[in-house]
Amino acid sequence: MIQSPEDTIAAVSTPPGEGGIGIVRLSGPDAVAVAARIFVSSTRRDVARDSRRVFHGHIRDAQGGMIDEVLLHVMRAPHSYTREDVVEINCHGGAGPVAAVLNEVLRHGARLAQPGEFTLRAFLNGRIDLVQAEAVADHIRARTNAGLRAAAAAASGAVSKELHAMAAELADALARVEASVDFPDDDLPELLDESLRQRLENTRARMQALLDTAEAGRLYREGASIAIAGRPNVGKSSLFNALLRDARAIVSAQPGTTRDRIEETITLSGVPVRLVDTAGLRQANDEVERIGVSIAREAMQAADIILFVVDATSPATNADVALAEELRGLDRPVWIALNKTDIARGAALPPAFQGFHGPTPVSALTGEGLESLEKGLAGLLLGDAHVAPEQGLISRAHQRDSLHRAVEAVERTLARFGDSPELLGIDLRDAIQAIGEITGETTPDDLLARIFSTFCIGK
Ligand code: GDP
């Protein structure tokens, strides 16, 4: 396990650029002492002794020259983000003042923090577990409201609490299993009875329920992509724009004007979705179009869903049927939007379109049907099991892998329930270990280092 460090770290915690305030943050045993060396209080208070938490004054350099007028927030251990002494120097928010203050702090005994090192310390000092630490990073990076709420719930401990409860149940079962190994001939009451099996079954179901939130959690965090396909002039760009509700893409009555991949992000049921307008799969006439076509194919292959736009005024041309076959070959879920229903209704689709989702009648021109199209697409992404972001979701691949292993281990325990207690013990220990990898108790150091290295500096 990585050791809790003894040194004092510092970093700029606000983003680069100009703003009203810039914050230089210090954490560690010397945080207050370092600040006291460079700070002159306007009311002559001694930062190192005074129990007040906010001080007004100036940061001065070695020659006594004034660097900036600041507010100093002193948060004494353990009542701070890292559980160490923390000082936040609020100076003016520009590259100059922030760099000058940081420089002074570094000259007086602090060292520059690594990415995520403040949060790593909060984790090592037991203020938060690994799920919460990762949720802090997700919270900062959230791109939709649902993503924000999911991260906030996990950061406040909703997921951790659930995992700890599961681990406690498994540890209790393990204690009984071990007792029956140790005292097989004693007249102990039957330890491995039906009620224990039932409790394990309940725990397994609870673990599976949390595992079932993984896909929604991943989507809220990472987002998804939808590629719009269709032959020229069916209204792909119009639909792209209608879904965006602005005019980002080029719209033209001339076929073949959308030559590049154009993408924008929209929100579908809380999921940030990259919407990719493609050049359409058609015979490439020249080099530029050929490039456009291959980019389109790539976008479709990488997409979570292909939105296949069909013109309701002529829904079954040879080009449509050929394209349908081509899309089927890509092996991605395909949703059909039957566009231009403001001028053509009740179009019948050929058998080549069978097996695709939809069709949803829409009009990019009037906006009709867009809502039900969005609902359908969101449903396809998130699946039937509706999970509320605030219930606490797991969202990362390593969490999913570990929880999956834990569920399998409990399933093995249940399958062998009548067998020898030694075997049950092995599986239960595996399950507890796997849950501990999610909360951080048994996470290998290299994985921990990898997780924290993706954080921003100053967090
Ligand atoms: P793309 O080549 O598939 O991207 O098609 P565009 O979006 O450029 O649209 C081709 C033509 O169809 C343009 O003249 C659009 O105004 C028209 N169009 C697109 N959507 C609709 C619709 O829902 N109803 C009607 N009536 N016209 C549409």
Coordinates of C-alpha atoms and ligand atoms in Angstrom, one line a residue:
M1 CA 0.0 0.0 0.0
I2 CA 1.3 3.5 -0.9
Q3 CA 2.4 5.2 2.3
S4 CA 0.9 8.4 3.5
P5 CA 3.6 11.0 2.8
E6 CA 5.3 13.3 5.3
D7 CA 6.1 16.2 3.0
T8 CA 4.1 19.3 2.2
I9 CA 2.7 19.7 -1.3
A10 CA 1.5 22.8 -3.2
A11 CA -0.3 23.4 -6.5
V12 CA -2.5 25.9 -8.3
S13 CA -6.0 24.6 -7.9
T14 CA -7.8 27.0 -10.2
P15 CA -7.6 26.6 -14.0
P16 CA -5.1 28.6 -16.1
G17 CA -6.2 31.8 -17.6
E18 CA -7.7 35.0 -16.1
G19 CA -10.3 35.1 -13.4
G20 CA -11.3 37.0 -10.3
I21 CA -9.5 34.6 -8.0
G22 CA -6.7 32.2 -8.3
I23 CA -6.0 29.6 -5.6
V24 CA -2.7 28.2 -4.5
R25 CA -3.3 25.2 -2.3
L26 CA -0.9 23.7 0.3
S27 CA -1.3 20.5 2.2
G28 CA 1.0 18.8 4.7
P29 CA 2.6 19.2 8.1
D30 CA 4.4 22.4 7.1
A31 CA 1.5 24.0 5.2
V32 CA 0.8 26.6 7.9
A33 CA 4.5 27.3 8.5
V34 CA 5.3 27.8 4.9
A35 CA 2.4 30.2 4.6
A36 CA 3.5 32.1 7.7
R37 CA 6.9 32.6 6.1
I38 CA 5.6 34.6 3.2
F39 CA 2.3 36.1 4.5
V40 CA 2.0 39.4 6.3
S41 CA -1.3 39.8 8.0
S42 CA -3.0 43.2 7.7
T43 CA -4.2 43.0 11.3
R44 CA -0.8 41.6 12.5
R45 CA -2.2 38.2 13.4
D46 CA 0.1 35.3 13.6
V47 CA -1.2 32.7 11.1
A48 CA 0.7 29.9 12.8
R49 CA -1.0 30.6 16.2
D50 CA -4.2 32.3 15.6
S51 CA -7.1 30.0 15.6
R52 CA -9.0 32.2 13.1
R53 CA -9.5 30.5 9.8
V54 CA -9.5 33.4 7.3
F55 CA -6.8 36.0 7.2
H56 CA -6.4 39.1 5.1
G57 CA -3.0 40.3 4.1
H58 CA -0.2 40.2 1.6
I59 CA 2.3 37.8 0.2
R60 CA 5.8 39.2 0.2
D61 CA 9.0 38.0 -1.5
A62 CA 12.4 37.7 0.3
Q63 CA 13.1 41.4 -0.2
G64 CA 9.8 42.4 1.3
G65 CA 8.4 43.3 -2.0
M66 CA 4.6 42.9 -2.3
I67 CA 3.5 40.1 -4.6
D68 CA -0.3 40.2 -4.1
E69 CA -3.1 41.0 -1.7
V70 CA -4.6 37.8 -0.6
L71 CA -7.1 35.9 1.6
L72 CA -5.6 33.0 3.5
H73 CA -7.9 30.1 4.4
V74 CA -6.4 27.9 7.1
M75 CA -7.9 24.5 7.6
R76 CA -6.3 22.5 10.4
A77 CA -6.0 18.7 10.4
P78 CA -8.1 16.7 10.4
H79 CA -10.8 19.1 9.4
S80 CA -9.7 19.5 5.8
Y81 CA -10.0 17.9 2.4
T82 CA -6.8 15.9 2.9
R83 CA -7.1 15.5 6.7
E84 CA -3.7 17.3 6.8
D85 CA -3.2 21.0 7.6
V86 CA -4.4 22.8 4.4
V87 CA -3.8 26.4 3.5
E88 CA -5.5 28.0 0.5
I89 CA -4.1 31.2 -0.7
N90 CA -6.7 33.2 -2.6
C91 CA -4.8 35.6 -4.8
H92 CA -5.8 37.5 -8.0
G93 CA -6.6 35.1 -10.8
G94 CA -4.1 35.7 -13.5
A95 CA -1.1 33.7 -14.7
G96 CA 1.3 36.3 -13.1
P97 CA 0.1 36.5 -9.5
V98 CA -0.7 32.8 -9.3
A99 CA 2.7 31.7 -10.6
A100 CA 4.5 34.2 -8.3
V101 CA 2.6 33.0 -5.2
L102 CA 3.2 29.4 -6.1
N103 CA 6.9 30.2 -6.6
E104 CA 7.2 31.7 -3.1
V105 CA 5.5 28.7 -1.6
L106 CA 7.9 26.3 -3.3
R107 CA 10.9 28.4 -2.3
H108 CA 9.8 28.1 1.3
G109 CA 9.6 24.4 1.7
A110 CA 6.7 23.0 -0.2
R111 CA 7.1 20.8 -3.2
L112 CA 4.9 20.8 -6.4
A113 CA 2.0 18.3 -6.1
Q114 CA 1.5 15.5 -8.6
P115 CA -1.8 15.3 -10.4
G116 CA -4.5 14.2 -8.0
E117 CA -2.1 14.2 -5.1
F118 CA -4.5 16.1 -2.7
T119 CA -7.2 13.6 -3.4
L120 CA -4.7 10.8 -3.0
R121 CA -3.9 12.1 0.4
A122 CA -7.5 12.3 1.3
F123 CA -7.8 8.7 0.3
L124 CA -4.6 7.5 2.1
N125 CA -5.6 9.3 5.2
G126 CA -9.0 7.6 5.2
R127 CA -11.2 10.6 4.6
I128 CA -12.6 9.1 1.5
D129 CA -12.4 5.7 -0.2
L130 CA -11.4 4.9 -3.7
V131 CA -15.0 5.0 -5.1
Q132 CA -15.4 8.5 -3.6
A133 CA -12.0 9.7 -4.9
E134 CA -12.8 8.6 -8.4
A135 CA -16.2 10.2 -8.1
V136 CA -14.5 13.5 -7.3
A137 CA -12.7 13.3 -10.7
D138 CA -16.0 12.4 -12.4
H139 CA -17.8 15.3 -10.7
I140 CA -15.2 17.8 -12.1
R141 CA -15.5 16.3 -15.5
A142 CA -19.3 15.8 -15.6
R143 CA -20.8 16.9 -18.9
T144 CA -24.5 16.6 -18.1
N145 CA -26.7 17.1 -15.1
A146 CA -27.3 13.4 -14.7
G147 CA -23.6 12.8 -14.8
L148 CA -23.1 15.5 -12.1
R149 CA -25.8 14.0 -9.9
A150 CA -24.4 10.4 -10.3
A151 CA -20.9 11.6 -9.4
A152 CA -22.1 13.7 -6.4
A153 CA -24.0 10.7 -5.0
A154 CA -20.9 8.4 -5.4
A155 CA -18.6 11.1 -4.0
S156 CA -20.8 11.5 -0.9
G157 CA -20.6 7.8 -0.2
A158 CA -23.8 6.2 -1.6
V159 CA -21.9 3.5 -3.5
S160 CA -19.3 3.0 -0.8
K161 CA -22.0 2.4 1.8
E162 CA -23.6 -0.3 -0.4
L163 CA -20.2 -2.0 -1.0
H164 CA -19.2 -1.9 2.6
A165 CA -22.6 -3.5 3.6
M166 CA -22.1 -6.3 1.1
A167 CA -18.5 -6.9 2.3
A168 CA -19.7 -7.0 5.9
E169 CA -22.4 -9.6 5.0
L170 CA -19.7 -11.7 3.2
A171 CA -17.3 -11.3 6.1
D172 CA -20.0 -12.5 8.5
A173 CA -20.6 -15.5 6.4
L174 CA -16.9 -16.2 6.2
A175 CA -16.6 -16.1 10.0
R176 CA -19.3 -18.8 10.2
V177 CA -17.6 -20.9 7.6
E178 CA -14.3 -20.6 9.4
A179 CA -15.9 -21.5 12.7
S180 CA -17.3 -24.7 11.3
V181 CA -13.9 -25.5 9.8
D182 CA -12.2 -25.0 13.2
F183 CA -14.8 -26.9 15.3
P184 CA -16.2 -29.5 13.0
D185 CA -17.1 -32.0 15.8
D186 CA -18.2 -29.5 18.4
D187 CA -21.8 -29.3 19.2
L188 CA -21.9 -25.8 17.8
P189 CA -25.3 -24.9 16.4
E190 CA -25.6 -25.5 12.7
L191 CA -23.7 -22.5 11.3
L192 CA -24.1 -23.1 7.6
D193 CA -27.9 -23.3 7.6
E194 CA -30.6 -22.3 5.3
S195 CA -30.9 -18.8 6.7
L196 CA -27.2 -18.2 5.9
R197 CA -27.7 -19.4 2.4
Q198 CA -30.7 -17.1 2.1
R199 CA -28.7 -14.2 3.3
L200 CA -25.9 -14.9 0.8
E201 CA -28.5 -15.1 -1.9
N202 CA -29.8 -11.7 -0.9
T203 CA -26.3 -10.3 -0.9
R204 CA -25.7 -11.8 -4.4
A205 CA -28.9 -10.1 -5.6
R206 CA -27.8 -6.8 -4.1
M207 CA -24.3 -7.1 -5.8
Q208 CA -25.9 -7.9 -9.1
A209 CA -28.2 -4.9 -8.8
L210 CA -25.2 -2.6 -8.4
L211 CA -23.4 -4.4 -11.2
D212 CA -26.5 -3.6 -13.4
T213 CA -25.9 0.1 -12.9
A214 CA -22.5 -0.1 -14.6
E215 CA -23.6 0.5 -18.1
A216 CA -25.7 3.6 -17.2
G217 CA -22.8 4.8 -15.0
R218 CA -20.3 4.4 -17.9
L219 CA -22.7 6.2 -20.3
Y220 CA -23.2 9.2 -18.0
R221 CA -19.4 9.4 -17.5
E222 CA -18.0 8.6 -20.9
G223 CA -21.0 9.4 -23.1
A224 CA -22.0 7.6 -26.3
S225 CA -21.9 8.3 -30.0
I226 CA -24.6 8.1 -32.7
A227 CA -23.7 8.2 -36.4
I228 CA -26.3 9.5 -38.9
A229 CA -26.4 7.5 -42.1
G230 CA -28.5 7.7 -45.2
R231 CA -28.3 8.3 -48.9
P232 CA -27.9 11.8 -50.1
N233 CA -30.7 14.3 -49.7
V234 CA -32.8 12.3 -47.2
G235 CA -32.3 15.0 -44.6
K236 CA -29.4 13.9 -42.5
S237 CA -27.9 17.3 -42.0
S238 CA -31.4 18.7 -41.4
L239 CA -32.1 16.1 -38.8
F240 CA -28.6 16.6 -37.3
N241 CA -29.4 20.3 -36.9
A242 CA -32.9 19.7 -35.6
L243 CA -31.5 17.4 -32.9
L244 CA -28.9 20.0 -32.1
R245 CA -31.5 22.8 -32.3
D246 CA -29.2 25.0 -34.2
A247 CA -27.6 25.2 -37.6
R248 CA -24.2 23.8 -37.2
A249 CA -24.1 21.5 -40.3
I250 CA -24.3 22.6 -43.9
V251 CA -27.7 22.1 -45.3
S252 CA -28.3 22.1 -49.0
A253 CA -30.7 20.7 -51.6
Q254 CA -27.6 19.7 -53.6
P255 CA -26.6 16.0 -52.8
G256 CA -23.0 15.5 -51.5
T257 CA -22.4 18.8 -49.7
T258 CA -21.8 17.2 -46.3
R259 CA -18.4 15.9 -47.1
D260 CA -16.7 15.9 -43.7
R261 CA -17.7 14.3 -40.5
I262 CA -19.4 16.9 -38.5
E263 CA -20.0 16.3 -34.8
E264 CA -21.7 18.0 -31.9
T265 CA -22.7 16.8 -28.5
I266 CA -26.3 16.6 -27.4
T267 CA -27.8 15.2 -24.2
L268 CA -30.1 12.2 -24.3
S269 CA -31.7 11.3 -21.0
G270 CA -28.6 12.6 -19.2
V271 CA -26.1 10.9 -21.5
P272 CA -23.7 13.1 -23.4
V273 CA -24.0 11.9 -27.0
R274 CA -21.7 12.7 -29.8
L275 CA -23.8 13.1 -32.8
V276 CA -21.8 12.4 -36.0
D277 CA -23.2 13.6 -39.4
T278 CA -21.5 11.6 -42.1
A279 CA -21.0 12.0 -45.8
G280 CA -23.2 9.0 -46.4
L281 CA -22.2 5.8 -47.9
R282 CA -22.4 6.2 -51.6
Q283 CA -20.2 5.7 -54.7
A284 CA -17.3 8.0 -54.3
N285 CA -16.9 10.2 -57.4
D286 CA -13.7 12.0 -56.5
E287 CA -10.9 11.9 -54.0
V288 CA -12.5 14.3 -51.5
E289 CA -15.7 12.3 -51.4
R290 CA -13.8 9.0 -51.2
I291 CA -12.2 10.3 -48.0
G292 CA -15.5 11.5 -46.7
V293 CA -17.0 8.0 -47.4
S294 CA -14.3 6.2 -45.5
I295 CA -14.5 8.5 -42.6
A296 CA -18.3 7.9 -42.6
R297 CA -17.7 4.2 -42.4
E298 CA -15.3 4.5 -39.6
A299 CA -17.7 6.7 -37.6
M300 CA -20.4 4.1 -38.1
Q301 CA -18.3 1.3 -37.0
A302 CA -17.3 3.2 -33.9
A303 CA -20.9 4.3 -33.1
D304 CA -23.0 3.0 -30.3
I305 CA -26.1 3.4 -32.6
I306 CA -26.4 4.1 -36.3
L307 CA -29.3 6.5 -37.0
F308 CA -30.5 5.5 -40.5
V309 CA -32.4 8.3 -42.1
V310 CA -34.8 7.3 -44.8
D311 CA -36.8 9.7 -47.0
A312 CA -40.5 9.0 -46.5
T313 CA -41.2 10.4 -50.0
S314 CA -39.1 7.6 -51.6
P315 CA -38.2 5.1 -48.8
A316 CA -37.2 2.1 -50.8
T317 CA -34.8 3.1 -53.6
N318 CA -32.1 0.7 -54.6
A319 CA -29.6 2.9 -52.8
D320 CA -31.6 2.6 -49.5
V321 CA -31.8 -1.2 -49.8
A322 CA -28.0 -1.4 -50.6
L323 CA -27.3 0.9 -47.7
A324 CA -29.5 -1.2 -45.3
E325 CA -27.5 -4.3 -46.3
E326 CA -24.3 -2.5 -45.7
L327 CA -25.4 -1.2 -42.3
R328 CA -26.5 -4.7 -41.3
G329 CA -22.9 -5.9 -42.1
L330 CA -21.5 -3.4 -39.6
D331 CA -23.2 -5.2 -36.8
R332 CA -24.2 -2.1 -34.8
P333 CA -27.7 -1.4 -33.6
V334 CA -29.5 0.6 -36.3
W335 CA -32.5 2.9 -35.6
I336 CA -34.6 4.1 -38.6
A337 CA -35.8 7.6 -38.7
L338 CA -38.4 8.0 -41.5
N339 CA -37.9 11.7 -42.4
K340 CA -40.0 14.2 -44.2
T341 CA -43.3 12.8 -42.8
D342 CA -44.7 16.4 -43.1
I343 CA -45.0 15.7 -46.9
A344 CA -45.4 11.9 -47.0
R345 CA -47.2 9.7 -44.6
G346 CA -47.7 6.0 -44.2
A347 CA -44.7 4.9 -46.2
A348 CA -44.1 1.2 -46.2
L349 CA -40.6 -0.1 -45.6
P350 CA -39.2 -3.0 -47.6
P351 CA -38.2 -6.3 -46.0
A352 CA -34.5 -5.3 -46.2
F353 CA -35.1 -3.0 -43.3
Q354 CA -36.3 -5.7 -41.0
G355 CA -34.5 -6.2 -37.7
F356 CA -33.7 -2.5 -37.3
H357 CA -35.2 -0.4 -34.5
G358 CA -38.0 2.0 -35.3
P359 CA -39.0 3.2 -37.7
T360 CA -39.8 6.5 -36.0
P361 CA -41.7 9.0 -38.3
V362 CA -40.1 12.4 -38.0
S363 CA -39.9 15.7 -39.8
A364 CA -36.6 17.6 -39.5
L365 CA -38.4 20.5 -40.9
T366 CA -41.3 20.8 -38.4
G367 CA -39.7 19.0 -35.5
E368 CA -42.5 16.5 -35.4
G369 CA -41.5 13.1 -33.9
L370 CA -38.1 14.3 -32.7
E371 CA -39.0 13.7 -29.0
S372 CA -40.1 10.2 -29.6
L373 CA -36.9 9.6 -31.6
E374 CA -34.8 10.9 -28.8
K375 CA -36.7 8.8 -26.3
G376 CA -36.2 5.7 -28.4
L377 CA -32.5 6.3 -28.8
A378 CA -32.0 7.0 -25.1
G379 CA -33.9 3.8 -24.3
L380 CA -31.7 1.8 -26.6
L381 CA -28.6 3.2 -25.0
L382 CA -29.6 2.9 -21.4
G383 CA -31.6 -0.3 -21.7
D384 CA -34.9 -1.0 -19.9
A385 CA -33.6 -1.1 -16.4
H386 CA -34.0 2.6 -15.5
V387 CA -31.5 3.7 -12.9
A388 CA -31.7 7.0 -11.2
P389 CA -28.3 8.8 -11.2
E390 CA -28.6 9.7 -7.5
Q391 CA -29.0 6.1 -6.3
G392 CA -25.2 5.7 -6.8
L393 CA -23.8 3.9 -9.8
I394 CA -20.6 2.3 -10.6
S395 CA -19.1 3.7 -13.7
R396 CA -15.6 2.5 -14.4
A397 CA -14.3 -0.7 -16.1
H398 CA -12.2 -1.7 -13.2
Q399 CA -15.2 -1.4 -10.8
R400 CA -17.3 -3.5 -13.1
D401 CA -14.6 -6.2 -13.5
S402 CA -14.1 -6.5 -9.8
L403 CA -17.8 -6.5 -8.9
H404 CA -18.3 -9.1 -11.6
R405 CA -15.6 -11.3 -10.1
A406 CA -17.2 -10.8 -6.7
V407 CA -20.6 -11.9 -7.9
E408 CA -19.2 -15.0 -9.6
A409 CA -17.4 -15.9 -6.3
V410 CA -20.6 -15.6 -4.4
E411 CA -22.4 -17.7 -7.0
R412 CA -19.7 -20.4 -6.6
T413 CA -20.3 -20.3 -2.8
L414 CA -24.0 -20.7 -3.3
A415 CA -23.5 -23.6 -5.8
R416 CA -21.2 -25.4 -3.3
F417 CA -23.2 -24.6 -0.2
G418 CA -23.6 -28.2 1.0
D419 CA -19.9 -29.0 0.3
S420 CA -16.9 -28.7 2.5
P421 CA -16.5 -25.4 4.4
E422 CA -12.9 -25.0 3.3
L423 CA -14.0 -24.5 -0.3
L424 CA -16.7 -22.0 0.7
G425 CA -14.1 -20.0 2.5
I426 CA -11.9 -19.7 -0.6
D427 CA -14.7 -18.3 -2.6
L428 CA -15.9 -15.9 0.0
R429 CA -12.4 -14.6 0.5
D430 CA -12.2 -14.0 -3.2
A431 CA -15.4 -12.0 -3.2
I432 CA -14.4 -9.9 -0.2
Q433 CA -11.0 -9.2 -1.9
A434 CA -12.7 -8.2 -5.2
I435 CA -15.0 -5.7 -3.4
G436 CA -12.0 -4.3 -1.5
E437 CA -10.4 -3.6 -4.9
I438 CA -13.3 -1.2 -5.7
T439 CA -13.3 0.6 -2.3
G440 CA -9.5 0.8 -2.3
E441 CA -8.7 -1.5 0.6
T442 CA -7.1 -4.2 -1.5
T443 CA -6.4 -2.3 -4.8
P444 CA -2.9 -3.0 -6.2
D445 CA -0.6 0.0 -6.0
D446 CA 0.0 0.2 -9.8
L447 CA -3.8 0.5 -10.3
L448 CA -4.0 3.2 -7.6
A449 CA -1.2 5.1 -9.2
R450 CA -2.9 4.8 -12.6
I451 CA -6.2 6.0 -11.3
F452 CA -4.8 9.1 -9.5
S453 CA -2.5 10.0 -12.4
T454 CA -5.5 10.8 -14.5
F455 CA -6.6 13.5 -12.1
C456 CA -5.9 17.2 -12.7
I457 CA -3.1 19.0 -10.9
G458 CA -4.3 20.8 -7.8
K459 CA -7.1 18.3 -7.1
Ligands
GDP1 P1 -28.7 15.2 -46.5 O1 -28.0 15.2 -47.8 O2 -29.2 13.8 -46.2 O3 -27.8 15.8 -45.4 O4 -30.0 16.1 -46.6 P2 -30.2 17.6 -46.2 O5 -30.4 17.8 -44.8 O6 -29.3 18.5 -46.9 O7 -31.7 17.9 -46.8 C1 -32.0 17.7 -48.2 C2 -33.2 18.4 -48.6 O8 -34.4 17.9 -47.9 C3 -33.2 19.9 -48.2 O9 -33.8 20.7 -49.2 C4 -34.0 20.0 -46.9 O10 -34.6 21.2 -46.7 C5 -35.0 18.9 -47.2 N1 -35.6 18.3 -45.9 C6 -34.9 17.8 -44.9 N2 -35.7 17.3 -44.0 C7 -36.9 17.6 -44.4 C8 -38.2 17.4 -43.8 O11 -38.4 16.8 -42.7 N3 -39.3 17.7 -44.5 C9 -39.2 18.3 -45.7 N4 -40.3 18.7 -46.3 N5 -38.0 18.6 -46.3 C10 -36.9 18.2 -45.6

